[in-house]
Amino acid sequence: MTLLLLALACLTVVTLGYAGLCAVQPFGPCRACRGIGFQTTTDRKGRLKRGKDCRRCKTTGHRIRTGRHLYNAWRRTYRAGTR
């Protein structure tokens, strides 16, 4: 029984921590470009150079976190249902 309580406590801490992170910092770095806004490529000598603009984040380098996206969708649905 104590193992179950420990697992529930850990799950609660992780969930509340992620909810707090989404509330404080709703945007995270883009996973495709690693937060720089464009892909990096190499030339024939192997040196890094700037590549194409990132299509996923539209060159901002940021993306909305999944938890914040779900919260925004829930608030939008709730607001539309109470009007």
mmCIF file of N, CA and C in Angstrom:
data_model
loop_
_atom_site.group_PDB
_atom_site.id
_atom_site.type_symbol
_atom_site.label_atom_id
_atom_site.label_comp_id
_atom_site.label_asym_id
_atom_site.label_seq_id
_atom_site.Cartn_x
_atom_site.Cartn_y
_atom_site.Cartn_z
ATOM 1 N N MET A 1 0.821 -1.192 0.000
ATOM 2 C CA MET A 1 0.000 0.000 0.000
ATOM 3 C C MET A 1 0.868 1.261 0.000
ATOM 4 N N THR A 2 1.995 1.235 0.688
ATOM 5 C CA THR A 2 2.831 2.424 0.726
ATOM 6 C C THR A 2 3.481 2.686 -0.629
ATOM 7 N N LEU A 3 3.747 1.650 -1.395
ATOM 8 C CA LEU A 3 4.319 1.831 -2.726
ATOM 9 C C LEU A 3 3.330 2.553 -3.641
ATOM 10 N N LEU A 4 2.061 2.215 -3.503
ATOM 11 C CA LEU A 4 1.019 2.880 -4.287
ATOM 12 C C LEU A 4 0.921 4.352 -3.898
ATOM 13 N N LEU A 5 0.980 4.648 -2.617
ATOM 14 C CA LEU A 5 0.920 6.036 -2.169
ATOM 15 C C LEU A 5 2.138 6.824 -2.634
ATOM 16 N N LEU A 6 3.292 6.189 -2.615
ATOM 17 C CA LEU A 6 4.509 6.840 -3.100
ATOM 18 C C LEU A 6 4.401 7.141 -4.592
ATOM 19 N N ALA A 7 3.880 6.217 -5.361
ATOM 20 C CA ALA A 7 3.703 6.421 -6.797
ATOM 21 C C ALA A 7 2.706 7.553 -7.068
ATOM 22 N N LEU A 8 1.618 7.594 -6.321
ATOM 23 C CA LEU A 8 0.625 8.659 -6.481
ATOM 24 C C LEU A 8 1.205 10.015 -6.086
ATOM 25 N N ALA A 9 2.014 10.040 -5.033
ATOM 26 C CA ALA A 9 2.636 11.291 -4.607
ATOM 27 C C ALA A 9 3.617 11.797 -5.673
ATOM 28 N N CYS A 10 4.409 10.896 -6.240
ATOM 29 C CA CYS A 10 5.348 11.288 -7.292
ATOM 30 C C CYS A 10 4.605 11.789 -8.525
ATOM 31 N N LEU A 11 3.547 11.119 -8.900
ATOM 32 C CA LEU A 11 2.751 11.534 -10.052
ATOM 33 C C LEU A 11 2.115 12.901 -9.816
ATOM 34 N N THR A 12 1.647 13.139 -8.605
ATOM 35 C CA THR A 12 1.053 14.431 -8.267
ATOM 36 C C THR A 12 2.082 15.549 -8.329
ATOM 37 N N VAL A 13 3.279 15.303 -7.806
ATOM 38 C CA VAL A 13 4.339 16.315 -7.827
ATOM 39 C C VAL A 13 4.743 16.639 -9.266
ATOM 40 N N VAL A 14 4.887 15.624 -10.097
ATOM 41 C CA VAL A 14 5.272 15.849 -11.493
ATOM 42 C C VAL A 14 4.178 16.615 -12.238
ATOM 43 N N THR A 15 2.929 16.255 -12.014
ATOM 44 C CA THR A 15 1.809 16.917 -12.684
ATOM 45 C C THR A 15 1.698 18.379 -12.267
ATOM 46 N N LEU A 16 1.784 18.634 -10.976
ATOM 47 C CA LEU A 16 1.698 20.016 -10.499
ATOM 48 C C LEU A 16 2.917 20.829 -10.943
ATOM 49 N N GLY A 17 4.071 20.201 -11.012
ATOM 50 C CA GLY A 17 5.261 20.892 -11.493
ATOM 51 C C GLY A 17 5.131 21.294 -12.954
ATOM 52 N N TYR A 18 4.601 20.384 -13.774
ATOM 53 C CA TYR A 18 4.415 20.701 -15.195
ATOM 54 C C TYR A 18 3.329 21.766 -15.372
ATOM 55 N N ALA A 19 2.274 21.696 -14.568
ATOM 56 C CA ALA A 19 1.220 22.717 -14.641
ATOM 57 C C ALA A 19 1.780 24.081 -14.250
ATOM 58 N N GLY A 20 2.633 24.112 -13.243
ATOM 59 C CA GLY A 20 3.257 25.373 -12.851
ATOM 60 C C GLY A 20 4.184 25.906 -13.938
ATOM 61 N N LEU A 21 4.933 25.006 -14.571
ATOM 62 C CA LEU A 21 5.812 25.411 -15.660
ATOM 63 C C LEU A 21 5.014 25.980 -16.826
ATOM 64 N N CYS A 22 3.888 25.354 -17.150
ATOM 65 C CA CYS A 22 3.048 25.841 -18.247
ATOM 66 C C CYS A 22 2.425 27.188 -17.909
ATOM 67 N N ALA A 23 2.141 27.425 -16.627
ATOM 68 C CA ALA A 23 1.560 28.704 -16.225
ATOM 69 C C ALA A 23 2.604 29.819 -16.262
ATOM 70 N N VAL A 24 3.822 29.520 -15.820
ATOM 71 C CA VAL A 24 4.865 30.536 -15.740
ATOM 72 C C VAL A 24 5.530 30.764 -17.095
ATOM 73 N N GLN A 25 5.794 29.694 -17.816
ATOM 74 C CA GLN A 25 6.521 29.780 -19.081
ATOM 75 C C GLN A 25 5.754 28.987 -20.146
ATOM 76 N N PRO A 26 4.723 29.588 -20.767
ATOM 77 C CA PRO A 26 3.884 28.831 -21.695
ATOM 78 C C PRO A 26 4.576 28.422 -22.991
ATOM 79 N N PHE A 27 5.653 29.084 -23.360
ATOM 80 C CA PHE A 27 6.360 28.744 -24.584
ATOM 81 C C PHE A 27 7.696 28.107 -24.256
ATOM 82 N N GLY A 28 8.020 27.037 -24.991
ATOM 83 C CA GLY A 28 9.291 26.349 -24.823
ATOM 84 C C GLY A 28 10.077 26.414 -26.105
ATOM 85 N N PRO A 29 11.321 25.964 -26.088
ATOM 86 C CA PRO A 29 12.109 25.994 -27.325
ATOM 87 C C PRO A 29 11.578 24.991 -28.348
ATOM 88 N N CYS A 30 11.666 25.358 -29.601
ATOM 89 C CA CYS A 30 11.215 24.487 -30.682
ATOM 90 C C CYS A 30 12.113 23.254 -30.745
ATOM 91 N N ARG A 31 11.508 22.078 -30.902
ATOM 92 C CA ARG A 31 12.282 20.845 -30.948
ATOM 93 C C ARG A 31 12.949 20.628 -32.300
ATOM 94 N N ALA A 32 12.412 21.218 -33.332
ATOM 95 C CA ALA A 32 12.971 21.008 -34.664
ATOM 96 C C ALA A 32 14.265 21.803 -34.855
ATOM 97 N N CYS A 33 14.270 23.056 -34.423
ATOM 98 C CA CYS A 33 15.449 23.905 -34.631
ATOM 99 C C CYS A 33 16.214 24.156 -33.336
ATOM 100 N N ARG A 34 15.795 23.566 -32.250
ATOM 101 C CA ARG A 34 16.419 23.705 -30.935
ATOM 102 C C ARG A 34 16.451 25.153 -30.450
ATOM 103 N N GLY A 35 15.435 25.927 -30.837
ATOM 104 C CA GLY A 35 15.276 27.279 -30.316
ATOM 105 C C GLY A 35 16.028 28.372 -31.038
ATOM 106 N N ILE A 36 16.648 28.088 -32.169
ATOM 107 C CA ILE A 36 17.365 29.151 -32.875
ATOM 108 C C ILE A 36 16.581 29.716 -34.058
ATOM 109 N N GLY A 37 15.509 29.060 -34.474
ATOM 110 C CA GLY A 37 14.647 29.600 -35.519
ATOM 111 C C GLY A 37 14.969 29.168 -36.928
ATOM 112 N N PHE A 38 16.052 28.428 -37.110
ATOM 113 C CA PHE A 38 16.390 27.943 -38.444
ATOM 114 C C PHE A 38 17.182 26.652 -38.314
ATOM 115 N N GLN A 39 17.176 25.886 -39.384
ATOM 116 C CA GLN A 39 17.961 24.658 -39.424
ATOM 117 C C GLN A 39 19.395 25.019 -39.774
ATOM 118 N N THR A 40 20.339 24.285 -39.221
ATOM 119 C CA THR A 40 21.734 24.508 -39.588
ATOM 120 C C THR A 40 22.164 23.432 -40.574
ATOM 121 N N THR A 41 22.969 23.821 -41.534
ATOM 122 C CA THR A 41 23.516 22.885 -42.508
ATOM 123 C C THR A 41 25.024 23.080 -42.543
ATOM 124 N N THR A 42 25.691 22.243 -43.272
ATOM 125 C CA THR A 42 27.142 22.372 -43.413
ATOM 126 C C THR A 42 27.486 22.575 -44.882
ATOM 127 N N ASP A 43 28.573 23.294 -45.103
ATOM 128 C CA ASP A 43 29.039 23.434 -46.478
ATOM 129 C C ASP A 43 29.948 22.255 -46.819
ATOM 130 N N ARG A 44 30.583 22.305 -47.973
ATOM 131 C CA ARG A 44 31.402 21.161 -48.395
ATOM 132 C C ARG A 44 32.642 20.965 -47.542
ATOM 133 N N LYS A 45 33.094 22.010 -46.868
ATOM 134 C CA LYS A 45 34.255 21.894 -45.990
ATOM 135 C C LYS A 45 33.880 21.428 -44.586
ATOM 136 N N GLY A 46 32.579 21.317 -44.299
ATOM 137 C CA GLY A 46 32.134 20.850 -42.994
ATOM 138 C C GLY A 46 31.831 21.954 -42.001
ATOM 139 N N ARG A 47 31.913 23.202 -42.437
ATOM 140 C CA ARG A 47 31.609 24.317 -41.547
ATOM 141 C C ARG A 47 30.103 24.533 -41.478
ATOM 142 N N LEU A 48 29.629 24.940 -40.299
ATOM 143 C CA LEU A 48 28.203 25.202 -40.131
ATOM 144 C C LEU A 48 27.812 26.497 -40.822
ATOM 145 N N LYS A 49 26.632 26.491 -41.403
ATOM 146 C CA LYS A 49 26.085 27.714 -41.981
ATOM 147 C C LYS A 49 24.579 27.701 -41.771
ATOM 148 N N ARG A 50 23.985 28.852 -41.944
ATOM 149 C CA ARG A 50 22.558 28.982 -41.730
ATOM 150 C C ARG A 50 21.803 28.289 -42.854
ATOM 151 N N GLY A 51 20.780 27.528 -42.464
ATOM 152 C CA GLY A 51 19.964 26.825 -43.436
ATOM 153 C C GLY A 51 18.626 27.498 -43.620
ATOM 154 N N LYS A 52 17.620 26.701 -43.900
ATOM 155 C CA LYS A 52 16.276 27.215 -44.120
ATOM 156 C C LYS A 52 15.636 27.646 -42.813
ATOM 157 N N ASP A 53 14.664 28.566 -42.919
ATOM 158 C CA ASP A 53 13.886 28.963 -41.754
ATOM 159 C C ASP A 53 13.046 27.780 -41.284
ATOM 160 N N CYS A 54 12.854 27.684 -39.981
ATOM 161 C CA CYS A 54 12.092 26.579 -39.402
ATOM 162 C C CYS A 54 10.605 26.771 -39.692
ATOM 163 N N ARG A 55 9.985 25.768 -40.276
ATOM 164 C CA ARG A 55 8.562 25.851 -40.595
ATOM 165 C C ARG A 55 7.697 25.561 -39.385
ATOM 166 N N ARG A 56 8.208 24.795 -38.448
ATOM 167 C CA ARG A 56 7.418 24.409 -37.279
ATOM 168 C C ARG A 56 7.121 25.603 -36.376
ATOM 169 N N CYS A 57 8.134 26.431 -36.125
ATOM 170 C CA CYS A 57 7.939 27.565 -35.211
ATOM 171 C C CYS A 57 7.860 28.904 -35.944
ATOM 172 N N LYS A 58 7.933 28.890 -37.258
ATOM 173 C CA LYS A 58 7.881 30.093 -38.096
ATOM 174 C C LYS A 58 8.983 31.084 -37.707
ATOM 175 N N THR A 59 10.183 30.594 -37.509
ATOM 176 C CA THR A 59 11.424 31.304 -37.210
ATOM 177 C C THR A 59 11.417 32.065 -35.887
ATOM 178 N N THR A 60 10.512 31.759 -34.980
ATOM 179 C CA THR A 60 10.535 32.406 -33.674
ATOM 180 C C THR A 60 11.443 31.665 -32.714
ATOM 181 N N GLY A 61 11.605 30.367 -32.906
ATOM 182 C CA GLY A 61 12.408 29.560 -32.004
ATOM 183 C C GLY A 61 11.621 29.043 -30.822
ATOM 184 N N HIS A 62 10.337 29.398 -30.739
ATOM 185 C CA HIS A 62 9.503 28.977 -29.622
ATOM 186 C C HIS A 62 8.280 28.226 -30.108
ATOM 187 N N ARG A 63 7.774 27.344 -29.271
ATOM 188 C CA ARG A 63 6.532 26.628 -29.552
ATOM 189 C C ARG A 63 5.715 26.621 -28.269
ATOM 190 N N ILE A 64 4.418 26.479 -28.401
ATOM 191 C CA ILE A 64 3.565 26.429 -27.215
ATOM 192 C C ILE A 64 3.656 25.032 -26.613
ATOM 193 N N ARG A 65 3.739 24.959 -25.304
ATOM 194 C CA ARG A 65 3.843 23.668 -24.629
ATOM 195 C C ARG A 65 2.524 22.908 -24.740
ATOM 196 N N THR A 66 2.598 21.587 -24.694
ATOM 197 C CA THR A 66 1.416 20.748 -24.857
ATOM 198 C C THR A 66 0.379 21.021 -23.772
ATOM 199 N N GLY A 67 0.828 21.141 -22.535
ATOM 200 C CA GLY A 67 -0.090 21.408 -21.426
ATOM 201 C C GLY A 67 -0.792 22.741 -21.574
ATOM 202 N N ARG A 68 -0.070 23.753 -22.015
ATOM 203 C CA ARG A 68 -0.671 25.064 -22.215
ATOM 204 C C ARG A 68 -1.642 25.038 -23.385
ATOM 205 N N HIS A 69 -1.319 24.285 -24.427
ATOM 206 C CA HIS A 69 -2.217 24.146 -25.567
ATOM 207 C C HIS A 69 -3.534 23.490 -25.131
ATOM 208 N N LEU A 70 -3.449 22.442 -24.316
ATOM 209 C CA LEU A 70 -4.655 21.775 -23.818
ATOM 210 C C LEU A 70 -5.463 22.701 -22.919
ATOM 211 N N TYR A 71 -4.783 23.476 -22.074
ATOM 212 C CA TYR A 71 -5.475 24.422 -21.204
ATOM 213 C C TYR A 71 -6.191 25.491 -22.023
ATOM 214 N N ASN A 72 -5.518 26.020 -23.047
ATOM 215 C CA ASN A 72 -6.148 27.031 -23.903
ATOM 216 C C ASN A 72 -7.368 26.470 -24.628
ATOM 217 N N ALA A 73 -7.271 25.230 -25.107
ATOM 218 C CA ALA A 73 -8.409 24.607 -25.794
ATOM 219 C C ALA A 73 -9.572 24.398 -24.828
ATOM 220 N N TRP A 74 -9.275 23.986 -23.599
ATOM 221 C CA TRP A 74 -10.332 23.790 -22.595
ATOM 222 C C TRP A 74 -11.002 25.122 -22.264
ATOM 223 N N ARG A 75 -10.202 26.187 -22.073
ATOM 224 C CA ARG A 75 -10.774 27.495 -21.758
ATOM 225 C C ARG A 75 -11.613 28.018 -22.910
ATOM 226 N N ARG A 76 -11.176 27.805 -24.143
ATOM 227 C CA ARG A 76 -11.928 28.255 -25.316
ATOM 228 C C ARG A 76 -13.274 27.531 -25.398
ATOM 229 N N THR A 77 -13.270 26.221 -25.154
ATOM 230 C CA THR A 77 -14.506 25.440 -25.191
ATOM 231 C C THR A 77 -15.435 25.860 -24.056
ATOM 232 N N TYR A 78 -14.895 26.051 -22.871
ATOM 233 C CA TYR A 78 -15.711 26.470 -21.726
ATOM 234 C C TYR A 78 -16.323 27.837 -21.961
ATOM 235 N N ARG A 79 -15.521 28.753 -22.484
ATOM 236 C CA ARG A 79 -16.017 30.108 -22.732
ATOM 237 C C ARG A 79 -17.106 30.106 -23.806
ATOM 238 N N ALA A 80 -16.937 29.280 -24.843
ATOM 239 C CA ALA A 80 -17.943 29.215 -25.904
ATOM 240 C C ALA A 80 -19.227 28.574 -25.399
ATOM 241 N N GLY A 81 -19.134 27.662 -24.441
ATOM 242 C CA GLY A 81 -20.320 26.984 -23.917
ATOM 243 C C GLY A 81 -21.105 27.800 -22.925
ATOM 244 N N THR A 82 -20.501 28.812 -22.310
ATOM 245 C CA THR A 82 -21.203 29.625 -21.302
ATOM 246 C C THR A 82 -21.713 30.926 -21.848
ATOM 247 N N ARG A 83 -21.565 31.164 -23.126
ATOM 248 C CA ARG A 83 -22.068 32.425 -23.706
ATOM 249 C C ARG A 83 -23.496 32.315 -24.086
#
